[in-house]
Amino acid sequence: MKFDVKITVIRKACYKDLMAVYENPISHACDVNEGDVFISHKGEKPETLCDSAWGSMMEFVEELALGGGNFYDGWMKNPKSAMISCNDGFRPVSFLLETIDN
């Protein structure tokens, strides 16, 4: 049996000082907002979730969907969850992943 996983945007940061020094200007970046929720059905990527963010979290989502958890021997208060950030060093987004008991 596979579970669904709720993916909630908890925090979105922006490091303008780093962007000014290191980043070439881009016309489009991240579209998510704090509070946005995505649902991974049975470990699959939600259609509207950024590919880069998915790459950072997919192994954790897949493990939670399989009923696993307790990452790093008690890292999270809720063992059926994980806090994962996308890999954008200029605009990191923190996502809370939680197993949905169906």
PDB file of C-alpha atoms in Angstrom:
ATOM      1  CA  MET A   1       0.000   0.000   0.000  1.00  0.00           C
ATOM      2  CA  LYS A   2       1.277   3.457  -0.881  1.00  0.00           C
ATOM      3  CA  PHE A   3       0.301   6.638   0.930  1.00  0.00           C
ATOM      4  CA  ASP A   4      -0.210  10.161  -0.329  1.00  0.00           C
ATOM      5  CA  VAL A   5       2.197  12.835   0.903  1.00  0.00           C
ATOM      6  CA  LYS A   6       1.269  16.447   1.614  1.00  0.00           C
ATOM      7  CA  ILE A   7       3.961  18.961   0.601  1.00  0.00           C
ATOM      8  CA  THR A   8       3.566  22.384   2.238  1.00  0.00           C
ATOM      9  CA  VAL A   9       5.662  25.461   1.496  1.00  0.00           C
ATOM     10  CA  ILE A  10       6.777  26.601   4.960  1.00  0.00           C
ATOM     11  CA  ARG A  11       9.313  29.328   4.194  1.00  0.00           C
ATOM     12  CA  LYS A  12      10.667  31.095   1.130  1.00  0.00           C
ATOM     13  CA  ALA A  13      13.916  33.030   1.497  1.00  0.00           C
ATOM     14  CA  CYS A  14      15.709  35.393  -0.867  1.00  0.00           C
ATOM     15  CA  TYR A  15      19.384  36.280  -0.533  1.00  0.00           C
ATOM     16  CA  LYS A  16      19.678  39.470  -2.573  1.00  0.00           C
ATOM     17  CA  ASP A  17      23.236  40.077  -1.390  1.00  0.00           C
ATOM     18  CA  LEU A  18      24.353  36.757  -2.886  1.00  0.00           C
ATOM     19  CA  MET A  19      22.320  37.358  -6.024  1.00  0.00           C
ATOM     20  CA  ALA A  20      24.006  40.749  -6.556  1.00  0.00           C
ATOM     21  CA  VAL A  21      27.466  39.226  -6.356  1.00  0.00           C
ATOM     22  CA  TYR A  22      27.035  35.831  -8.053  1.00  0.00           C
ATOM     23  CA  GLU A  23      23.857  35.487 -10.088  1.00  0.00           C
ATOM     24  CA  ASN A  24      23.253  36.588 -13.652  1.00  0.00           C
ATOM     25  CA  PRO A  25      19.865  38.324 -13.805  1.00  0.00           C
ATOM     26  CA  ILE A  26      17.013  35.961 -14.662  1.00  0.00           C
ATOM     27  CA  SER A  27      13.521  36.862 -15.754  1.00  0.00           C
ATOM     28  CA  HIS A  28      11.685  34.093 -13.921  1.00  0.00           C
ATOM     29  CA  ALA A  29      12.338  32.261 -10.685  1.00  0.00           C
ATOM     30  CA  CYS A  30      10.238  30.328  -8.189  1.00  0.00           C
ATOM     31  CA  ASP A  31       6.431  30.586  -8.329  1.00  0.00           C
ATOM     32  CA  VAL A  32       5.552  29.071  -4.949  1.00  0.00           C
ATOM     33  CA  ASN A  33       4.304  31.035  -1.959  1.00  0.00           C
ATOM     34  CA  GLU A  34       4.390  30.257   1.740  1.00  0.00           C
ATOM     35  CA  GLY A  35       1.334  28.179   2.580  1.00  0.00           C
ATOM     36  CA  ASP A  36       1.024  26.564  -0.864  1.00  0.00           C
ATOM     37  CA  VAL A  37       0.159  22.855  -0.657  1.00  0.00           C
ATOM     38  CA  PHE A  38       0.884  20.102  -3.162  1.00  0.00           C
ATOM     39  CA  ILE A  39      -0.211  16.470  -2.889  1.00  0.00           C
ATOM     40  CA  SER A  40       1.996  13.647  -4.081  1.00  0.00           C
ATOM     41  CA  HIS A  41      -0.274  10.747  -4.936  1.00  0.00           C
ATOM     42  CA  LYS A  42       1.498   7.541  -4.000  1.00  0.00           C
ATOM     43  CA  GLY A  43       4.981   9.015  -4.403  1.00  0.00           C
ATOM     44  CA  GLU A  44       4.462  10.689  -7.764  1.00  0.00           C
ATOM     45  CA  LYS A  45       5.534  14.265  -8.533  1.00  0.00           C
ATOM     46  CA  PRO A  46       2.671  16.754  -8.264  1.00  0.00           C
ATOM     47  CA  GLU A  47       2.103  18.177 -11.737  1.00  0.00           C
ATOM     48  CA  THR A  48       2.595  21.843 -10.796  1.00  0.00           C
ATOM     49  CA  LEU A  49       5.601  21.383  -8.487  1.00  0.00           C
ATOM     50  CA  CYS A  50       8.938  22.714  -9.741  1.00  0.00           C
ATOM     51  CA  ASP A  51      11.204  19.989 -11.173  1.00  0.00           C
ATOM     52  CA  SER A  52      14.197  21.307  -9.239  1.00  0.00           C
ATOM     53  CA  ALA A  53      12.328  21.243  -5.918  1.00  0.00           C
ATOM     54  CA  TRP A  54      11.068  17.742  -6.697  1.00  0.00           C
ATOM     55  CA  GLY A  55      14.633  16.599  -7.314  1.00  0.00           C
ATOM     56  CA  SER A  56      15.539  17.719  -3.802  1.00  0.00           C
ATOM     57  CA  MET A  57      12.679  15.912  -2.094  1.00  0.00           C
ATOM     58  CA  MET A  58      11.618  12.955  -4.227  1.00  0.00           C
ATOM     59  CA  GLU A  59      13.543  10.292  -2.292  1.00  0.00           C
ATOM     60  CA  PHE A  60      11.961  11.461   0.967  1.00  0.00           C
ATOM     61  CA  VAL A  61       8.469  11.602  -0.603  1.00  0.00           C
ATOM     62  CA  GLU A  62       8.888   8.124  -2.074  1.00  0.00           C
ATOM     63  CA  GLU A  63       9.999   6.722   1.302  1.00  0.00           C
ATOM     64  CA  LEU A  64       7.063   8.351   3.102  1.00  0.00           C
ATOM     65  CA  ALA A  65       4.677   7.052   0.417  1.00  0.00           C
ATOM     66  CA  LEU A  66       5.941   3.535   1.101  1.00  0.00           C
ATOM     67  CA  GLY A  67       5.128   3.925   4.811  1.00  0.00           C
ATOM     68  CA  GLY A  68       8.687   4.725   5.874  1.00  0.00           C
ATOM     69  CA  GLY A  69      10.002   7.653   7.812  1.00  0.00           C
ATOM     70  CA  ASN A  70      11.988   8.291  10.971  1.00  0.00           C
ATOM     71  CA  PHE A  71      14.769   9.810   8.881  1.00  0.00           C
ATOM     72  CA  TYR A  72      18.147  10.153  10.553  1.00  0.00           C
ATOM     73  CA  ASP A  73      17.005   8.328  13.708  1.00  0.00           C
ATOM     74  CA  GLY A  74      14.517  10.798  15.118  1.00  0.00           C
ATOM     75  CA  TRP A  75      15.321  14.014  13.269  1.00  0.00           C
ATOM     76  CA  MET A  76      11.663  15.104  13.110  1.00  0.00           C
ATOM     77  CA  LYS A  77       9.159  15.223  15.997  1.00  0.00           C
ATOM     78  CA  ASN A  78       6.666  13.522  13.662  1.00  0.00           C
ATOM     79  CA  PRO A  79       8.512  10.457  12.298  1.00  0.00           C
ATOM     80  CA  LYS A  80       6.204  10.403   9.252  1.00  0.00           C
ATOM     81  CA  SER A  81       7.483  13.791   8.064  1.00  0.00           C
ATOM     82  CA  ALA A  82      10.563  15.604   6.767  1.00  0.00           C
ATOM     83  CA  MET A  83      11.653  19.220   6.264  1.00  0.00           C
ATOM     84  CA  ILE A  84      13.395  19.581   2.903  1.00  0.00           C
ATOM     85  CA  SER A  85      14.732  22.611   1.055  1.00  0.00           C
ATOM     86  CA  CYS A  86      15.045  23.068  -2.681  1.00  0.00           C
ATOM     87  CA  ASN A  87      18.535  23.438  -4.084  1.00  0.00           C
ATOM     88  CA  ASP A  88      18.340  27.114  -5.137  1.00  0.00           C
ATOM     89  CA  GLY A  89      21.077  28.796  -3.125  1.00  0.00           C
ATOM     90  CA  PHE A  90      19.694  32.259  -3.898  1.00  0.00           C
ATOM     91  CA  ARG A  91      15.993  31.546  -3.188  1.00  0.00           C
ATOM     92  CA  PRO A  92      15.782  28.455  -0.970  1.00  0.00           C
ATOM     93  CA  VAL A  93      12.297  27.185  -0.199  1.00  0.00           C
ATOM     94  CA  SER A  94      11.604  24.958   2.817  1.00  0.00           C
ATOM     95  CA  PHE A  95       8.967  22.261   2.317  1.00  0.00           C
ATOM     96  CA  LEU A  96       7.286  20.189   5.025  1.00  0.00           C
ATOM     97  CA  LEU A  97       6.523  16.666   3.819  1.00  0.00           C
ATOM     98  CA  GLU A  98       3.875  14.718   5.742  1.00  0.00           C
ATOM     99  CA  THR A  99       2.330  11.328   5.159  1.00  0.00           C
ATOM    100  CA  ILE A 100      -1.438  11.480   4.733  1.00  0.00           C
ATOM    101  CA  ASP A 101      -3.161   8.519   6.371  1.00  0.00           C
ATOM    102  CA  ASN A 102      -5.820   7.417   3.900  1.00  0.00           C
TER     103      ASN A 102
END
